[in-house]
XYZ file of C-alpha atoms in Angstrom:
546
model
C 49.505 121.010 78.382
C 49.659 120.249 82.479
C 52.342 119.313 85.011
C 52.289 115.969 86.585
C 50.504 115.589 89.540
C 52.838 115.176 92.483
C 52.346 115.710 96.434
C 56.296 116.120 97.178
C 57.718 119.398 96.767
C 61.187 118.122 97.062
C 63.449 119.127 94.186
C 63.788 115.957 91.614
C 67.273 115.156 92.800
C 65.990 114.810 96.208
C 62.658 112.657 95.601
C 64.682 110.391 93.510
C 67.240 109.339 96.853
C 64.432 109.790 99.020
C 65.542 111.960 101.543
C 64.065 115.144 103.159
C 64.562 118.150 101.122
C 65.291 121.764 102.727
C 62.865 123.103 99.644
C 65.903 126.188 99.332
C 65.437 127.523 95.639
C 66.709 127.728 93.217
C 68.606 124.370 94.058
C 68.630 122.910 97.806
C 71.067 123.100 100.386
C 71.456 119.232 100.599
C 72.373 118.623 97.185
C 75.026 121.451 97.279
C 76.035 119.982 100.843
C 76.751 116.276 99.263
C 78.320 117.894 95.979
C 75.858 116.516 93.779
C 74.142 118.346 90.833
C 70.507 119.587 92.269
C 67.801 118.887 89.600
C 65.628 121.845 90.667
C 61.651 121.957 91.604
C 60.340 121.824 87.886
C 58.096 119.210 86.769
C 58.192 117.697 83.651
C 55.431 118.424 81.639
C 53.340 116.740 78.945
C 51.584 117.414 76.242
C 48.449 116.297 74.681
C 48.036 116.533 71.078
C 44.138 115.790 70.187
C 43.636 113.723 67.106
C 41.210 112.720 64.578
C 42.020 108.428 65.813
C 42.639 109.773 69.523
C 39.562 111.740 69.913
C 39.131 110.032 73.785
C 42.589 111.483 74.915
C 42.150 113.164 78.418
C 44.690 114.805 80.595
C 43.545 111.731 82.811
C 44.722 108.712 80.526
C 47.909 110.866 79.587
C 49.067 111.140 83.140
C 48.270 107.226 83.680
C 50.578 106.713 80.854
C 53.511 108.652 82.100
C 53.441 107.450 85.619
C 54.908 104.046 85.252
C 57.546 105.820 83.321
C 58.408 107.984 86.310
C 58.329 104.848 88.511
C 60.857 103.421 86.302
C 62.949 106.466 87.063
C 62.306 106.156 90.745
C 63.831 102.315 90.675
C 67.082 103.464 90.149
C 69.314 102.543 92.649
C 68.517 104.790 95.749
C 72.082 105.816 96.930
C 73.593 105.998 93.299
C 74.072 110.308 93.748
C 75.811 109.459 97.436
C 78.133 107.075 96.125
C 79.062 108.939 92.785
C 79.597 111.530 94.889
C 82.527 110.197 97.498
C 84.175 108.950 94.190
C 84.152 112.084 92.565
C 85.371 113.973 95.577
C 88.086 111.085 96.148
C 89.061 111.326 93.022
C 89.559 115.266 93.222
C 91.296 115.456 97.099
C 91.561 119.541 96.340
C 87.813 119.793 95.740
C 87.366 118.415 99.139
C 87.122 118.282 103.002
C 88.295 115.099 104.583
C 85.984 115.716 107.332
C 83.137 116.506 104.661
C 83.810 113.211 102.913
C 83.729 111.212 105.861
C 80.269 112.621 107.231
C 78.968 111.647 104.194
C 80.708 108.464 103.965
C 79.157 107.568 107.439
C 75.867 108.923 106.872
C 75.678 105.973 103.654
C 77.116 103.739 105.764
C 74.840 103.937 108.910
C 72.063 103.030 106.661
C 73.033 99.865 105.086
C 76.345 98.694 107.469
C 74.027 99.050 111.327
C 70.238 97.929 111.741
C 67.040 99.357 110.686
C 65.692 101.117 112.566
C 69.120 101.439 114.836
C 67.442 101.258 118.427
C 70.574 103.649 120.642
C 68.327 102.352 123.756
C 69.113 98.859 123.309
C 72.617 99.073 121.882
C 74.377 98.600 125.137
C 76.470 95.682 125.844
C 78.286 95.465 122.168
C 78.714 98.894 121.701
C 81.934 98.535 120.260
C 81.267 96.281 117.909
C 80.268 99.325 115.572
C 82.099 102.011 117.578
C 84.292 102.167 114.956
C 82.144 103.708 112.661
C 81.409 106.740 114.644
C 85.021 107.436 115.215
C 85.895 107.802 111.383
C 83.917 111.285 111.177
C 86.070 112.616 113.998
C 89.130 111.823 112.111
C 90.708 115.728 110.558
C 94.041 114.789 109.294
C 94.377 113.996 105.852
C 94.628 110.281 104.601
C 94.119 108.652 100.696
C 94.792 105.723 102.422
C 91.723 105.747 105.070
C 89.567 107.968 102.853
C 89.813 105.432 99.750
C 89.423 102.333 102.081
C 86.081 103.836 103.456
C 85.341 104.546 99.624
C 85.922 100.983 98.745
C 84.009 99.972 102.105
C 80.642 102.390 100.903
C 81.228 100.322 97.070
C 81.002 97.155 98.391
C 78.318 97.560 100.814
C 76.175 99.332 97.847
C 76.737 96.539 95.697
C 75.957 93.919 98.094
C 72.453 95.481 99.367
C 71.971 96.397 95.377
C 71.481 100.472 96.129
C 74.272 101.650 93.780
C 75.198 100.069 90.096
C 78.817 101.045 90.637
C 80.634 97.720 90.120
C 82.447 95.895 93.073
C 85.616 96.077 90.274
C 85.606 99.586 91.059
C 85.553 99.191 94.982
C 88.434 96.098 94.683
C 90.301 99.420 92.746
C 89.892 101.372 95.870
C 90.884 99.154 97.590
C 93.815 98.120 96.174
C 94.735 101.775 96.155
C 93.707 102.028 100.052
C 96.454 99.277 100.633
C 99.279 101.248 98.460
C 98.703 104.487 100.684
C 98.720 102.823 103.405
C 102.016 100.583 102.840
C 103.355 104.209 102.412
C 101.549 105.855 105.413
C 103.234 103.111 107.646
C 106.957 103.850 106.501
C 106.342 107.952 107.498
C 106.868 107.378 111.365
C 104.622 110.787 111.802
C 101.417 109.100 109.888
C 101.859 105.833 111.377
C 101.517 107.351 114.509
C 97.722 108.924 113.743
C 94.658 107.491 114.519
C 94.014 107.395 110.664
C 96.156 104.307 110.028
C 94.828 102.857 112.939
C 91.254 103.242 111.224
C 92.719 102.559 108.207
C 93.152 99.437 109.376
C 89.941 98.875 110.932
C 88.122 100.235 107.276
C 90.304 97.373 105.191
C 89.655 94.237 107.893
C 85.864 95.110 108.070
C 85.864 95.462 104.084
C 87.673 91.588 103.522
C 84.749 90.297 105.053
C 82.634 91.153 102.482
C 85.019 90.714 99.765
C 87.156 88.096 100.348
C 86.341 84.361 100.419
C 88.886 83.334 102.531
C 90.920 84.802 105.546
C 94.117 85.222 104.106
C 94.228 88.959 103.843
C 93.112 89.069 107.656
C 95.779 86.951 108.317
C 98.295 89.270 107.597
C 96.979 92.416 109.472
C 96.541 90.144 112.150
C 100.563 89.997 111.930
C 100.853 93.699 111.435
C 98.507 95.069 114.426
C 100.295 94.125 117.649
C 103.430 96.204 116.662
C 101.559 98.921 115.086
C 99.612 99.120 118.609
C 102.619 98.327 120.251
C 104.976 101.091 118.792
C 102.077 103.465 119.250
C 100.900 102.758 123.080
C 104.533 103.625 123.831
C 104.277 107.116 122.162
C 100.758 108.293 121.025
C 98.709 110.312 123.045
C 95.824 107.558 124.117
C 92.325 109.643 122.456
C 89.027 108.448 123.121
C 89.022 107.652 119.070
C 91.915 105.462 119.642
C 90.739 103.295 122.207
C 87.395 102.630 119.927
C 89.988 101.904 117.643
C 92.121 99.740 119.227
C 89.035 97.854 120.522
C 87.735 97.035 116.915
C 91.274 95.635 116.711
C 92.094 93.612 119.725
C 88.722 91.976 118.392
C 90.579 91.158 114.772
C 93.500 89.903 116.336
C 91.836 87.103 119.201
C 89.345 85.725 116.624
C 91.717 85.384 113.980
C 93.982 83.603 116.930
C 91.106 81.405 117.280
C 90.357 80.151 114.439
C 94.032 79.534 113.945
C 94.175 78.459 117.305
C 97.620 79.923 117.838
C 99.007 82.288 120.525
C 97.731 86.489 120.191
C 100.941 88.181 118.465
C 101.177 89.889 121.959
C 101.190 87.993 125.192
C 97.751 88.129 127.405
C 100.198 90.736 129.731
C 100.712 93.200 126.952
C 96.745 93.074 125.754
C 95.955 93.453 129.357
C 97.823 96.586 130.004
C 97.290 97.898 126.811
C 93.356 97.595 127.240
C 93.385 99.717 130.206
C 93.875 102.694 128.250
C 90.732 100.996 126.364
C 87.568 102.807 125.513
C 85.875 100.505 128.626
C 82.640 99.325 127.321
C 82.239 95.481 128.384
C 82.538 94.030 124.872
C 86.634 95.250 126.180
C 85.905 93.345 129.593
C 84.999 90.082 127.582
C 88.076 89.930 125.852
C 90.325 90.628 128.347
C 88.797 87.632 129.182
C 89.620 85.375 126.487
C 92.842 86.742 125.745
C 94.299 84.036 127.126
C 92.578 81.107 124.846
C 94.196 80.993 122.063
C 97.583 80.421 123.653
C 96.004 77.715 125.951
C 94.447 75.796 122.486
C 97.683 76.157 120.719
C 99.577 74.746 124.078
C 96.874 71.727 124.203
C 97.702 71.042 120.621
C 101.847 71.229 121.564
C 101.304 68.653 123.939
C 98.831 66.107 122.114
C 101.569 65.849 119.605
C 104.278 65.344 121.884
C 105.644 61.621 121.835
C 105.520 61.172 125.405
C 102.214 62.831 126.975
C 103.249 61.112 130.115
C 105.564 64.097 131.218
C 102.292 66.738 130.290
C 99.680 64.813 132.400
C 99.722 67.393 135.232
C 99.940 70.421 132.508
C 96.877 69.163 130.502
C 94.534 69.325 133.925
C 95.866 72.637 134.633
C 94.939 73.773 130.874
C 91.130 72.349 131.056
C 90.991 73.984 134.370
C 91.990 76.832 133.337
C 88.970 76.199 130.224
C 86.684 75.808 132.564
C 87.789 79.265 134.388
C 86.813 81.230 131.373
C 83.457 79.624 131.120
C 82.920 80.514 134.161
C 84.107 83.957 133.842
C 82.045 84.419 130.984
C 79.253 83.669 132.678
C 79.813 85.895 135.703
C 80.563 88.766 132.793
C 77.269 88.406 130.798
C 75.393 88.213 134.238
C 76.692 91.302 134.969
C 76.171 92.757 131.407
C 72.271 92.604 131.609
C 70.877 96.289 132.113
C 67.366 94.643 133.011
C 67.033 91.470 133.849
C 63.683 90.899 133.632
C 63.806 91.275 129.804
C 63.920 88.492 127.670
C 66.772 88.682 125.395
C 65.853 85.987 123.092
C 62.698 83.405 122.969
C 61.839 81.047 119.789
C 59.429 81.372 117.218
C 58.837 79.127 114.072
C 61.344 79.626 111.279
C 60.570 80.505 108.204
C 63.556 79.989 106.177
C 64.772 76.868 104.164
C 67.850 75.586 103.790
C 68.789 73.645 100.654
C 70.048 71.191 103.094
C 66.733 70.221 104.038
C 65.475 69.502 100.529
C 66.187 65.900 100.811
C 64.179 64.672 104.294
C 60.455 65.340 105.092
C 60.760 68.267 107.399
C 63.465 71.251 108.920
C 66.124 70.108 110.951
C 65.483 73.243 112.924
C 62.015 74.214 112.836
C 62.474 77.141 115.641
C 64.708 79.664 115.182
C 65.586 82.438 117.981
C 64.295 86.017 118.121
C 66.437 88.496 119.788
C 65.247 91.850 121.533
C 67.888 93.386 119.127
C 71.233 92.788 117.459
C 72.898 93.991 120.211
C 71.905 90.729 121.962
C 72.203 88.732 118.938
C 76.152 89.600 119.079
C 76.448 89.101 122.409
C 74.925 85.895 122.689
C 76.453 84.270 119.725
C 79.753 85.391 120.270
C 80.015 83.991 123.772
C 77.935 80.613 123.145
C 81.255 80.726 119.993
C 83.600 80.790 122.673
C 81.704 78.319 124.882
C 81.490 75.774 121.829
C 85.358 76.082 120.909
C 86.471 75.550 124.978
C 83.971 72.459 125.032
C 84.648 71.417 121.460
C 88.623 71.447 122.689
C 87.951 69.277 126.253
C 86.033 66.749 124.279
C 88.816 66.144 121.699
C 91.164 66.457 124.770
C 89.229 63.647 126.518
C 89.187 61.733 123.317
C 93.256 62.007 123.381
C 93.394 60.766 127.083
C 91.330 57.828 126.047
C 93.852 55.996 124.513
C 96.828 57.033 126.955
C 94.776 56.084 130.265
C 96.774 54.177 131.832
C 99.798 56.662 131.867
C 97.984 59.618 132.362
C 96.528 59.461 136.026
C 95.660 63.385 136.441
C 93.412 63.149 133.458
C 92.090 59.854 134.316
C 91.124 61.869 138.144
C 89.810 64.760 136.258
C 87.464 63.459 133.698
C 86.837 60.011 135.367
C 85.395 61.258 138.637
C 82.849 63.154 137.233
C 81.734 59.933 134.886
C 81.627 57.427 137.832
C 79.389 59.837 139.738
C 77.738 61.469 137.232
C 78.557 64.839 138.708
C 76.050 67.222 136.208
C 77.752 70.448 136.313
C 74.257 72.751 136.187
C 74.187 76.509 136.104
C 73.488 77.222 139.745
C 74.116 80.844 140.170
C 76.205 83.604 138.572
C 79.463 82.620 139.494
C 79.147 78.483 140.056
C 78.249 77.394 136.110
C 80.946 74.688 136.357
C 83.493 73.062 138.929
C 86.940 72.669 137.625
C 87.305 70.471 140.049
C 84.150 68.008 139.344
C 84.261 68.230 135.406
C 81.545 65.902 134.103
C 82.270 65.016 129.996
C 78.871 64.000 129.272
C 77.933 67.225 130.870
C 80.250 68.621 128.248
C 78.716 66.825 125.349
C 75.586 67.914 126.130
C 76.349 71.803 126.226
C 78.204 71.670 123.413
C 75.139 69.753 121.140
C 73.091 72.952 122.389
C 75.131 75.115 121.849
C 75.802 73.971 118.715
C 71.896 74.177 117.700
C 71.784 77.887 119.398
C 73.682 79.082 117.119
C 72.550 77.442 114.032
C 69.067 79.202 115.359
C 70.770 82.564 115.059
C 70.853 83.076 111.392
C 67.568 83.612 110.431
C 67.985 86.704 112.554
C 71.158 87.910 112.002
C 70.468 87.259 108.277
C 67.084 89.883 107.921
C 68.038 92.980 105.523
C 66.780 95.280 108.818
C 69.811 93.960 110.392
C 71.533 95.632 108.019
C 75.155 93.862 106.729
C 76.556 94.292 110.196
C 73.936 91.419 111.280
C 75.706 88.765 108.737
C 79.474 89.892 109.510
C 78.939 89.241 113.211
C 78.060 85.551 112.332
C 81.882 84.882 110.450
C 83.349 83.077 113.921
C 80.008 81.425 115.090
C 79.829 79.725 111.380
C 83.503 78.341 111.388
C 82.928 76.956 115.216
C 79.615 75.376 113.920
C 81.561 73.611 110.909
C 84.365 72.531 113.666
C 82.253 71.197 115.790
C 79.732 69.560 113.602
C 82.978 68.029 111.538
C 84.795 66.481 114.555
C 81.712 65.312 116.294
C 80.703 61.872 114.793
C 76.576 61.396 114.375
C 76.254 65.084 113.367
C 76.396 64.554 109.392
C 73.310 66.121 108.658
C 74.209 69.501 110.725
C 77.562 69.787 109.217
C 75.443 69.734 105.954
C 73.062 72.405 107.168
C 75.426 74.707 108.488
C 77.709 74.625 104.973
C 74.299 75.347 103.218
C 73.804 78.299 105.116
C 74.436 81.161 102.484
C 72.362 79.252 100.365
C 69.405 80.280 103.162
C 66.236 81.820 101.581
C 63.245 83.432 103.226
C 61.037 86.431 103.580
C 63.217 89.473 104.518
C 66.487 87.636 104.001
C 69.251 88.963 101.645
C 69.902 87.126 98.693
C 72.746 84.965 98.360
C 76.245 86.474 100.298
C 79.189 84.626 100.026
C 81.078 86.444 102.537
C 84.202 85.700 103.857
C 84.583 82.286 105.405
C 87.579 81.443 108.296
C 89.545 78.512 106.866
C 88.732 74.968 108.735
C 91.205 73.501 111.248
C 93.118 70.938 109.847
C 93.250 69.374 112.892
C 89.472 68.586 113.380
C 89.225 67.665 109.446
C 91.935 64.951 110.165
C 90.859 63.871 113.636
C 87.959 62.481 112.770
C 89.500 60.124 110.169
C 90.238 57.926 113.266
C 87.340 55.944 113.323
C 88.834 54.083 116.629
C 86.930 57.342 118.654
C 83.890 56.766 116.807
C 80.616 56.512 119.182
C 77.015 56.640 118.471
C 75.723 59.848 119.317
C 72.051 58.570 120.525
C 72.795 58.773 124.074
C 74.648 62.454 124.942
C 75.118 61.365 128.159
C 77.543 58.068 127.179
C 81.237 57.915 126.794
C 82.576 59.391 123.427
């Protein structure tokens, strides 16, 4: 009879979730600490039972024979214990510390929601964009609503990365429940009033991307957060935890106004002086920023449907102006972002994905794809190029609309036609001079936009490695719908609009397998807009009329 030969002196509980063991006996402090069952220090043992037909048996061949049994063991899903635990303990809210569960709940959650390794060094300009996550551990009051949505949050992310064998049923149940607490939470003026529904909120809109297909349940906290923050700005003491908070959400709110392309629930005012009780990390800068888009792409869209765009002339140049302010802002904003500047942020290397798309024509429409220093600059980067795209995407269906009304529009005609009969290139000259409202050149335009366009199809290789963790593929929801909206409205770009709808279909060395996340619904307008083949123009010269 011998014991299995084994280096580890971890107890069995902690070997099989692979984490470090404090070796305390009889059971270990960690396992008690996470509420799960310790399995203790002893080894199985085997025994070897000499026969007449087995005369060769050695302690050797016996241990040989056991070990890929123990593997098998080992390949159970790594964070099975951690999740069974936060159900069990939500499940029992007397047998448990809200704080407790949520340290544990985060722990999980760091390691399969932020990158791997998570480099604090380099994660400096998009902070926020996870903030979030560290606030929810900070959070003492008690809340089934915000303690079952992180539960349903941990499922889901567990089922996607395949570390747990808990269903995503079960999760969808916790998250159903999450939304029943919390439709009760928000009638109790007191609990409405706590940074717990505010993360509550956060926890749920996060979740949908993972769940849902489309946007319709982010639609409707989009509704809900502007008075929530509005009631509470007036009357809740401003924390540090809220502002992260509140930041997450202001985020929620402007890109689901974007993709709508209708006015923030607020006006730009109200975000404004609401943000300077903000957590100020520039991600908050940016979108004070933008605030203001939305409302100026649902305004363009009033007046291209008005029946006399005659009276609106003046109004539409004082809208693309005001475009081409933001751009400009932008710029000046991510120029001032950069901690070193002679860093490289991103550079190309060769891809090695495929794309189903390409499966019909002899080689990869994008053979290079972009490496970034780290995902940090990944968001950064493909969030404002988004922006960029949408603003440029907008002036050139703008410019198609003034086309046809030419004659009757003279500001547009002195806007857009100056800069074709000169040829005006609007280049980036310095941080604050990357384009002159006053000299706008369309082809110019075009020609961003097609590169932008390609940028950001060159992002998802990255942004789609495991060690990127699941945060990586959430931050590439918006860029994805602006690459369809683009792509769609822009005659000549068939096989890109292909390409990018393939994209979940991606495969490639340290890639996830197939995600169908959450997708933003397609503008209606840009679907039907291009049905009007009368603005149809070859797209082999970027530099010629549309």
């Amino acid at each position: 009879m011998v014991g299995v030969a084994g280096k580890s002196q971890a107890c069995n509980t902690c070997k099989r979730r692979r984490v470090k063991c404090d070796l305390r006996r009889p059971t270990c402090f960690r396992c008690e600490k996470a509420n799960i069952l310790c399995a203790g220090y002893e080894r199985d043992l085997i025994f070897i039972n000499c026969t007449p037909t087995r005369l060769s048996l050695t302690t050797a061949s016996i241990i040989a024979e056991e070990k890929p049994k123990d593997s098998k063991q080992r390949l159970l899903p790594i964070y099975e214990e951690d999740v069974r635990s936060l159900i069990f303990q939500a499940r029992n809210p007397p047998s448990y510390l809200p704080v407790e569960f949520r340290r544990n709940a985060v722990k999980l959650l760091r390691k399969l929601y932020l990158p791997w390794p998570l480099l604090e060094k380099y994660w400096h300009a998009m902070g926020s964009a996870c903030d979030w996550l560290g606030s929810l551990d900070a959070l003492i009051e008690e809340s089934q609503a915000l303690d079952f949505a992180i539960l349903a949050f941990c499922v889901v992310q567990t089922h996607l990365t395949n570390t747990s064998s808990v269903r995503l049923e079960e999760g969808l149940q916790f998250y159903i429940d999450a939304l029943r607490h919390h439709r009760t939470d928000l009638e109790d003026e007191q609990k409405r009033s706590r940074d717990e529904s505010l993360a509550t909120i956060v926890v749920l809109t996060t979740c949908e991307l993972f769940v849902f297909p489309v946007d319709h349940s982010w639609r409707v906290h989009a509704l809900g957060i502007p008075e929530i923050l509005r009631l509470r700005s007036q009357s809740g003491p401003h924390t540090r935890t809220w502002s992260r908070l509140c930041s997450r959400l202001h985020m929620v709110c402007i890109i689901d106004s974007l993709t709508k392309e209708r006015p923030l629930f607020l006006s730009s005012n109200e975000w404004l002086d609401m943000s300077r009780n903000f957590y100020s990390e520039p991600i908050d800068r940016l979108l004070d920023i933008i605030t203001n888009v939305p409302a100026l792409l649902a305004q363009c869209n009033t007046l291209m449907d008005d029946a006399h765009p005659e009276q609106h002339d003046y109004k539409m140049v004082s809208i693309v102006k005001e475009f081409i302010d933001v751009v400009n802002q932008i710029q000046l904003w991510r120029h001032r972002t950069k901690v070193d500047g002679s860093r490289r942020s991103y550079w190309s290397v060769l891809s090695q994905i495929h794309n189903p798309a390409d499966n019909i024509y002899t080689t990869k429409l994008f053979p290079c794809a972009l490496e970034f220093d780290s995902l940090d600059s990944a968001v950064m980067f493909s969030f404002t190029w988004s922006i960029h795209l949408q603003i440029f995407n907008k002036i050139i269906h703008i410019y198609r609309w003034f086309h046809s009304y030419a004659a009757c529009l003279p500001g547009l005609h002195e806007t857009f036609g100056r800069g074709m009969q000169h040829d005006l290139r609007t280049t980036s000259t310095g941080e604050s001079c990357y384009m002159d409202p006053s000299k706008i050149s369309i082809s110019f335009i075009k020609t961003e936009a097609d590169k932008l366009g390609r940028l950001l199809c060159q992002c998802v290789e990255y942004c789609y490695r495991w060690d990127m963790g699941t945060l990586g593929l959430q931050c590439l929801r918006y860029p994805q719908w602006i690459m369809r909206q683009f792509f769609r409205q822009t005659p000549g770009y068939e096989r890109e609009l292909e390409w990018a709808l393939q994209i979940k279909y991606v495969t490639g060395p340290r890639l996830y397998d197939k995600l169908d996340l959450m997708e933003f619904d397609d503008n209606p307008r840009c679907i039907g807009f291009i049905t009007d083949r009368a603005y149809y123009r070859p797209r082999d010269n970027l530099r010629e009329d549309i």
